[in-house]
Short mmCIF file of C-alpha atoms and ligand atoms in Angstrom, two decimals:
data_model
loop_
_atom_site.label_atom_id
_atom_site.label_comp_id
_atom_site.label_asym_id
_atom_site.label_seq_id
_atom_site.Cartn_x
_atom_site.Cartn_y
_atom_site.Cartn_z
CA MET A 129 0.07 0.05 -0.22
CA ARG A 130 1.60 3.41 -0.97
CA ILE A 131 0.32 6.89 0.88
CA LEU A 132 0.87 9.90 -0.11
CA PHE A 133 0.95 13.42 1.62
CA HIS A 134 0.50 16.67 0.55
CA ASP A 135 -0.52 19.98 2.95
CA LEU A 136 2.41 23.05 3.00
CA THR A 137 0.77 24.61 5.27
CA LEU A 138 2.37 22.49 8.68
CA ASP A 139 4.67 20.04 9.02
CA PRO A 140 4.88 16.89 8.12
CA GLU A 141 6.59 15.12 9.62
CA PRO A 142 4.45 13.81 13.18
CA TRP A 143 1.91 13.35 10.00
CA LEU A 144 4.41 10.97 7.67
CA ALA A 145 5.45 9.25 11.34
CA ALA A 146 1.96 8.63 12.59
CA LEU A 147 1.00 7.02 9.13
CA ARG A 148 4.27 4.84 9.31
CA LEU A 149 3.41 3.84 12.61
CA ALA A 150 -0.63 2.74 11.91
CA PHE A 151 0.84 0.88 8.90
CA PRO A 152 3.69 -0.55 8.90
CA GLN A 153 3.83 -2.01 5.90
CA ALA A 154 2.95 0.51 3.77
CA ASP A 155 5.42 3.06 1.64
CA VAL A 156 4.39 6.32 3.36
CA ALA A 157 5.79 9.68 1.18
CA LEU A 158 5.80 13.24 0.84
CA TRP A 159 4.41 13.66 -2.45
CA GLN A 160 6.71 14.84 -5.47
CA PRO A 161 6.18 15.71 -9.06
CA GLY A 162 5.84 11.71 -10.50
CA ALA A 163 5.55 10.11 -7.52
CA PRO A 164 4.30 6.36 -8.14
CA GLN A 165 0.37 5.82 -8.42
CA ALA A 166 -0.57 5.92 -4.76
CA ASP A 167 -3.63 4.02 -3.18
CA TYR A 168 -4.29 7.28 -0.98
CA ALA A 169 -3.71 10.64 -0.70
CA LEU A 170 -3.83 13.24 2.54
CA VAL A 171 -4.09 17.05 0.97
CA TRP A 172 -4.66 20.21 1.87
CA ALA A 173 -4.80 22.94 -1.19
CA PRO A 174 -2.96 20.39 -3.81
CA PRO A 175 -1.52 21.25 -6.78
CA GLN A 176 -3.61 20.65 -10.03
CA GLN A 177 -0.20 18.21 -11.30
CA LEU A 178 -1.21 16.11 -8.25
CA LEU A 179 -4.74 15.26 -9.14
CA ASP A 180 -3.90 14.07 -12.74
CA GLU A 181 -0.79 11.77 -11.77
CA GLN A 182 -2.96 9.93 -9.45
CA PRO A 183 -6.00 9.10 -11.44
CA ARG A 184 -5.95 5.30 -9.56
CA LEU A 185 -6.39 6.82 -6.25
CA LYS A 186 -9.05 4.23 -3.68
CA ALA A 187 -9.18 7.65 -1.88
CA LEU A 188 -8.78 11.25 -1.97
CA PHE A 189 -8.89 12.86 1.87
CA ASN A 190 -8.78 16.43 2.37
CA ILE A 191 -6.99 17.63 5.62
CA ALA A 192 -9.97 19.90 6.68
CA ALA A 193 -13.79 19.83 6.71
CA GLY A 194 -14.59 21.76 4.41
CA VAL A 195 -13.76 21.18 0.32
CA ASP A 196 -14.15 24.77 -1.18
CA ALA A 197 -10.03 24.44 -2.24
CA LEU A 198 -10.15 21.14 -3.66
CA LEU A 199 -13.75 21.28 -5.75
CA LYS A 200 -12.23 24.16 -8.02
CA LEU A 201 -9.78 21.67 -8.97
CA ARG A 202 -10.35 18.90 -11.64
CA LEU A 203 -10.34 15.66 -9.42
CA PRO A 204 -9.15 12.22 -10.50
CA ALA A 205 -13.13 10.75 -11.98
CA GLY A 206 -14.92 8.06 -9.98
CA VAL A 207 -12.08 8.90 -6.87
CA PRO A 208 -13.99 8.45 -3.51
CA VAL A 209 -12.92 12.31 -1.24
CA PHE A 210 -13.20 12.69 2.28
CA ARG A 211 -13.24 15.23 4.22
CA LEU A 212 -12.99 15.85 7.98
CA ASP A 213 -15.97 15.23 9.98
CA ASP A 214 -15.32 16.73 13.72
CA ALA A 215 -12.36 15.16 13.73
CA GLY A 216 -12.93 17.42 17.25
CA MET A 217 -13.46 20.88 15.31
CA ALA A 218 -16.76 20.69 16.54
CA VAL A 219 -16.53 21.31 20.06
CA GLN A 220 -14.20 23.89 19.45
CA MET A 221 -16.85 25.71 17.04
CA ALA A 222 -19.76 25.27 19.91
CA GLU A 223 -17.06 26.97 22.77
CA TYR A 224 -16.44 29.33 20.28
CA VAL A 225 -19.44 30.49 19.07
CA ALA A 226 -20.58 30.42 22.63
CA GLN A 227 -18.66 32.57 23.76
CA ALA A 228 -19.25 35.31 21.44
CA VAL A 229 -22.70 34.61 21.89
CA ILE A 230 -22.53 35.39 25.58
CA ARG A 231 -20.42 38.21 24.60
CA PHE A 232 -23.15 40.39 22.51
CA TYR A 233 -25.47 39.32 24.85
CA ARG A 234 -24.18 40.55 27.99
CA GLU A 235 -23.05 43.70 26.06
CA LEU A 236 -19.05 42.49 27.37
CA ASP A 237 -17.24 44.12 24.72
CA ALA A 238 -19.37 47.47 27.23
CA VAL A 239 -18.58 46.16 29.93
CA GLN A 240 -14.83 45.99 29.63
CA ALA A 241 -14.75 49.80 27.85
CA ASP A 242 -15.97 51.21 31.15
CA ALA A 243 -13.74 48.75 33.62
CA GLN A 244 -10.97 50.16 31.74
CA ALA A 245 -12.13 53.66 31.46
CA GLY A 246 -12.88 53.54 35.71
CA ARG A 247 -16.35 53.37 35.16
CA TRP A 248 -18.42 51.14 37.76
CA GLN A 249 -21.95 51.01 35.52
CA GLN A 250 -24.29 48.30 35.77
CA ARG A 251 -26.31 47.17 32.17
CA GLN A 252 -29.59 46.80 32.14
CA PRO A 253 -30.68 42.87 31.71
CA GLN A 254 -31.71 42.33 28.10
CA PRO A 255 -35.00 39.51 27.94
CA ARG A 256 -33.19 36.62 26.16
CA ALA A 257 -36.69 36.09 23.90
CA GLN A 258 -35.16 39.30 22.73
CA CYS A 259 -31.44 37.40 21.10
CA PRO A 260 -32.67 34.73 19.01
CA VAL A 261 -29.91 32.61 16.89
CA GLY A 262 -30.14 32.09 14.30
CA VAL A 263 -27.40 29.04 12.76
CA MET A 264 -26.91 28.93 9.03
CA GLY A 265 -25.82 25.40 8.36
CA LEU A 266 -27.10 22.34 10.11
CA GLY A 267 -24.57 20.00 9.65
CA VAL A 268 -21.19 18.15 11.69
CA LEU A 269 -20.62 21.66 13.51
CA GLY A 270 -24.14 23.92 12.93
CA GLN A 271 -25.41 21.17 15.29
CA ARG A 272 -23.04 21.00 17.74
CA VAL A 273 -22.37 24.81 17.56
CA LEU A 274 -26.68 24.57 18.77
CA ARG A 275 -26.40 21.49 21.15
CA GLY A 276 -23.94 24.02 23.15
CA LEU A 277 -26.22 27.09 22.83
CA GLN A 278 -29.42 25.16 24.02
CA ALA A 279 -27.96 25.00 27.49
CA PHE A 280 -28.28 29.16 27.35
CA ASP A 281 -31.75 28.64 26.72
CA PHE A 282 -31.66 31.61 23.72
CA PRO A 283 -34.60 31.08 21.45
CA LEU A 284 -32.68 28.62 18.31
CA ARG A 285 -32.98 29.01 14.89
CA GLY A 286 -31.64 26.48 12.16
CA TRP A 287 -30.89 26.81 8.25
CA SER A 288 -30.27 24.11 6.32
CA ARG A 289 -30.60 23.22 2.65
CA THR A 290 -32.44 20.06 3.01
CA PRO A 291 -35.52 20.16 5.94
CA LYS A 292 -33.71 19.01 9.21
CA HIS A 293 -35.77 18.04 12.32
CA MET A 294 -33.23 18.90 15.70
CA GLU A 295 -34.86 19.44 19.20
CA GLY A 296 -34.99 22.65 20.39
CA VAL A 297 -34.35 24.25 17.82
CA GLN A 298 -36.79 25.96 14.87
CA THR A 299 -35.70 24.29 11.73
CA PHE A 300 -35.88 25.92 8.18
CA ALA A 301 -35.10 24.80 4.45
CA GLY A 302 -34.10 26.08 1.34
CA PRO A 303 -34.92 29.62 -0.22
CA GLU A 304 -38.66 29.19 -0.05
CA GLN A 305 -37.53 29.74 4.25
CA TRP A 306 -34.80 31.56 4.18
CA HIS A 307 -36.56 35.20 4.21
CA GLU A 308 -38.16 33.85 7.61
CA PHE A 309 -35.55 32.20 8.66
CA LEU A 310 -33.10 36.03 8.80
CA ALA A 311 -36.22 37.87 9.71
CA GLY A 312 -36.61 36.05 13.10
CA SER A 313 -32.57 35.95 14.11
CA ARG A 314 -30.77 38.64 15.87
CA VAL A 315 -27.50 36.69 16.29
CA LEU A 316 -26.82 34.84 12.74
CA VAL A 317 -23.81 32.32 13.16
CA ASN A 318 -22.95 30.93 9.45
CA LEU A 319 -21.54 27.65 8.90
CA LEU A 320 -22.23 27.06 5.62
CA PRO A 321 -19.79 25.17 3.15
CA LEU A 322 -18.69 27.54 0.34
CA THR A 323 -20.46 26.73 -3.25
CA PRO A 324 -22.01 28.61 -6.14
CA GLU A 325 -25.11 28.73 -4.04
CA THR A 326 -24.36 30.17 -1.26
CA GLU A 327 -20.86 32.35 -2.07
CA ASN A 328 -22.12 36.25 -1.55
CA ILE A 329 -24.77 35.17 1.21
CA LEU A 330 -24.38 37.55 3.11
CA ASN A 331 -24.90 40.47 1.91
CA ARG A 332 -26.78 44.00 2.16
CA SER A 333 -30.05 42.30 1.45
CA SER A 334 -29.88 39.09 3.16
CA LEU A 335 -28.57 41.11 6.23
CA SER A 336 -31.21 43.63 6.32
CA ARG A 337 -33.46 40.82 7.02
CA LEU A 338 -32.45 40.44 10.61
CA LEU A 339 -33.95 42.00 13.80
CA PRO A 340 -32.69 44.83 14.18
CA GLY A 341 -29.55 45.33 16.38
CA ALA A 342 -28.34 42.50 14.60
CA TYR A 343 -24.84 40.68 14.92
CA LEU A 344 -22.84 38.60 12.58
CA ILE A 345 -20.63 35.65 13.79
CA ASN A 346 -18.83 34.23 10.11
CA VAL A 347 -16.77 31.53 11.12
CA ALA A 348 -17.31 29.41 7.90
CA ARG A 349 -15.58 30.99 4.16
CA GLY A 350 -14.93 34.78 3.95
CA ARG A 351 -16.60 34.63 0.23
CA HIS A 352 -19.71 34.30 1.80
CA LEU A 353 -19.33 37.99 2.77
CA VAL A 354 -20.09 40.89 0.87
CA ASP A 355 -17.46 43.03 2.83
CA GLU A 356 -18.53 46.61 1.41
CA ASP A 357 -22.03 45.49 2.56
CA LEU A 358 -21.60 44.63 5.88
CA LEU A 359 -19.64 48.16 6.92
CA ALA A 360 -22.85 50.03 5.05
CA LEU A 361 -25.01 48.33 7.54
CA LEU A 362 -22.62 48.61 11.06
CA ASP A 363 -22.37 52.30 9.38
CA ASN A 364 -26.34 52.75 9.38
CA ARG A 365 -26.89 51.20 12.48
CA HIS A 366 -29.17 47.86 11.33
CA LEU A 367 -25.99 45.65 12.84
CA VAL A 368 -24.48 46.91 16.17
CA GLY A 369 -20.88 44.71 15.03
CA ALA A 370 -19.69 41.18 13.71
CA LEU A 371 -17.26 38.79 15.00
CA LEU A 372 -14.78 37.56 11.80
CA ASP A 373 -13.13 34.39 11.69
CA VAL A 374 -12.87 34.03 7.86
CA PHE A 375 -11.47 36.62 5.34
CA ARG A 376 -11.92 36.80 1.33
CA GLN A 377 -7.77 37.30 1.75
CA GLU A 378 -5.59 35.35 4.41
CA PRO A 379 -3.95 36.54 6.26
CA LEU A 380 -6.39 39.59 5.98
CA PRO A 381 -4.31 42.75 4.42
CA ALA A 382 -2.74 45.92 6.98
CA GLU A 383 -5.01 48.33 4.37
CA HIS A 384 -8.45 46.46 4.79
CA PRO A 385 -11.41 48.22 6.53
CA PHE A 386 -12.54 45.75 9.24
CA TRP A 387 -8.92 46.75 11.27
CA ARG A 388 -10.04 49.98 11.65
CA GLU A 389 -14.09 48.96 12.52
CA PRO A 390 -14.40 49.27 16.66
CA ARG A 391 -17.08 46.80 16.17
CA ILE A 392 -15.51 44.56 13.95
CA ARG A 393 -13.80 41.77 15.83
CA ILE A 394 -11.38 39.75 14.02
CA THR A 395 -9.69 36.01 15.00
CA PRO A 396 -7.77 34.99 12.48
CA HIS A 397 -9.03 31.67 10.95
CA THR A 398 -9.02 30.22 14.74
CA SER A 399 -12.77 29.20 15.88
CA ALA A 400 -11.88 25.68 15.35
CA ARG A 401 -8.78 24.15 14.24
CA THR A 402 -7.51 20.85 12.45
CA LEU A 403 -5.92 18.82 15.21
CA GLN A 404 -3.42 16.36 14.08
CA GLN A 405 -4.67 13.08 16.32
CA GLU A 406 -8.01 13.18 16.03
CA SER A 407 -7.62 14.10 12.31
CA LEU A 408 -5.63 11.22 11.40
CA SER A 409 -7.29 8.64 13.54
CA GLN A 410 -10.18 9.08 11.50
CA MET A 411 -8.36 8.80 8.14
CA VAL A 412 -6.76 5.86 9.31
CA ALA A 413 -9.93 4.27 10.11
CA LYS A 414 -11.45 4.71 7.13
CA MET A 415 -7.95 3.87 5.18
CA ALA A 416 -8.21 0.69 6.80
CA ALA A 417 -11.49 0.22 5.91
CA LEU A 418 -11.19 0.56 3.02
CA GLN A 419 -8.96 -1.99 2.00
CA ALA A 420 -11.07 -4.51 4.12
CA GLY A 421 -13.38 -3.73 1.75
CA ALA A 422 -15.76 -1.19 2.94
CA LYS A 423 -17.93 0.88 0.47
CA PRO A 424 -16.70 4.24 0.40
CA GLU A 425 -21.20 5.32 0.70
CA SER A 426 -20.73 3.64 4.10
CA LEU A 427 -18.22 5.68 5.35
CA GLY A 428 -18.62 8.85 7.14
CA GLY A 429 -17.68 12.66 5.61
CA LEU A 430 -17.68 11.24 1.90
CA VAL A 431 -17.87 14.20 -0.12
CA ARG A 432 -20.37 14.73 -3.25
CA PRO A 433 -18.66 16.77 -5.68
CA GLN A 434 -22.26 17.20 -7.59
CA VAL A 435 -23.59 19.02 -4.29
CA GLY A 436 -20.75 20.96 -3.94
CA TYR A 437 -19.43 20.00 -0.87
P1 NDP B 75 -21.19 19.65 6.79
O1 NDP B 75 -21.27 19.83 5.18
O2 NDP B 75 -21.79 18.93 7.81
O3 NDP B 75 -22.38 20.46 6.78
C1 NDP B 75 -23.16 21.90 6.31
C2 NDP B 75 -24.45 22.23 6.57
O4 NDP B 75 -24.84 23.08 5.23
C3 NDP B 75 -25.74 21.13 6.10
O5 NDP B 75 -26.04 21.27 7.39
C4 NDP B 75 -25.92 21.81 4.40
O6 NDP B 75 -27.47 21.10 4.15
C5 NDP B 75 -26.03 23.06 4.25
N1 NDP B 75 -26.36 23.79 3.13
C6 NDP B 75 -25.54 23.24 2.27
N2 NDP B 75 -25.67 24.17 1.22
C7 NDP B 75 -26.78 24.82 0.90
C8 NDP B 75 -27.39 25.69 1.18
N3 NDP B 75 -27.56 25.94 -0.71
N4 NDP B 75 -28.82 26.29 1.54
C9 NDP B 75 -28.76 25.74 2.72
N5 NDP B 75 -28.23 25.61 3.03
C10 NDP B 75 -26.56 24.42 2.71
O7 NDP B 75 -20.24 20.90 7.05
P2 NDP B 75 -19.67 21.32 8.27
O8 NDP B 75 -20.78 21.42 9.22
O9 NDP B 75 -18.71 20.06 9.01
O10 NDP B 75 -18.94 22.25 8.07
C11 NDP B 75 -19.13 23.38 7.80
C12 NDP B 75 -18.20 24.74 7.32
O11 NDP B 75 -17.61 25.38 8.40
C13 NDP B 75 -17.35 24.13 6.32
O12 NDP B 75 -17.59 23.92 5.10
C14 NDP B 75 -16.33 24.79 6.18
O13 NDP B 75 -16.21 25.82 5.26
C15 NDP B 75 -16.20 26.11 7.58
N6 NDP B 75 -15.43 25.41 8.47
C16 NDP B 75 -14.66 26.56 9.11
C17 NDP B 75 -13.61 26.18 9.99
C18 NDP B 75 -13.21 27.65 10.80
O14 NDP B 75 -12.07 27.60 11.36
N7 NDP B 75 -13.40 28.99 10.26
C19 NDP B 75 -12.69 25.10 10.33
C20 NDP B 75 -14.13 24.46 9.97
C21 NDP B 75 -15.10 24.21 9.34
P3 NDP B 75 -28.04 19.52 4.43
O15 NDP B 75 -27.95 19.39 5.64
O16 NDP B 75 -29.63 19.61 4.01
O17 NDP B 75 -27.00 19.12 3.47
#
């Protein structure tokens, strides 16, 4: 068995070592142009050449949950593609979003500013009913985020492509219920995959439909958001703030106006990091299952390129 690895964003040595430990008989190597045909490839943002040279892979593993970068490329025909399926990211996303929602709801930024200015000022508690949280995307991450928020009794809403049922969450589906979903949400959390249907979905028209005094949390992809529309809605005060973890260009360029807007909080694509041990054990288990004859459809995280995620 031969396994190739290609991810220029991380130190490959611990990954290669762990793969060799899991499959002592296998030939595990960093991808090089002209590498012999492999059985499996673990990749993040691979060059097209890698995909063109490996037409007989038994599976391709994307070292991330989002596959938008991979699906822009020409994939080897008929090769199953797997993405990371939670692998320790869902709980990170749940804690990140929960802290952001609580920070907004409890006005902790203003409280902190008071403290920094030496002001002792208590704020009026807001009715929780006036802070419904809407989560776009009811997949692995969106559902975990909603389960986390349930602990704090916020009214919860969720929107997905196909109808979903979630106890304690008012659910909406498809373009026909999109506006209704937005109209009842004050905090909007984006956890959609980036596809042709969802690109630029956070724009002036959609964000204006949120309840007044709305707050945006974008933890999915920068290309979901039309940057200038967010700035315009902060200017007209329909939105009161945003927490952004992802951007059209990363790192966010120094001259980008988001850096200078105090109502926008910025984190460096850090809401849910890829964890080496969890990710590898998930991919190793899938390779072992495929080697033992399992059908790709029976394993979680199989990407449907025709749907876009
Ligand atoms: P899933 O594939 O499990 O879930 C995607 C959800 O989005 C599904 O509920 C799906 O609907 C819904 N959806 C897709 N297209 C549409 C559409 N056109 N209209 C309405 N709903 C739609 O993905 P994950 O939860 O694992 O991950 C979501 C995204 O989070 C990733 O694609 C990635 O971009 C981002 N991410 C960001 C990270 C970060 O650090 N900032 C880390 C990890 C992921 P249905 O249920 O009907 O299929």
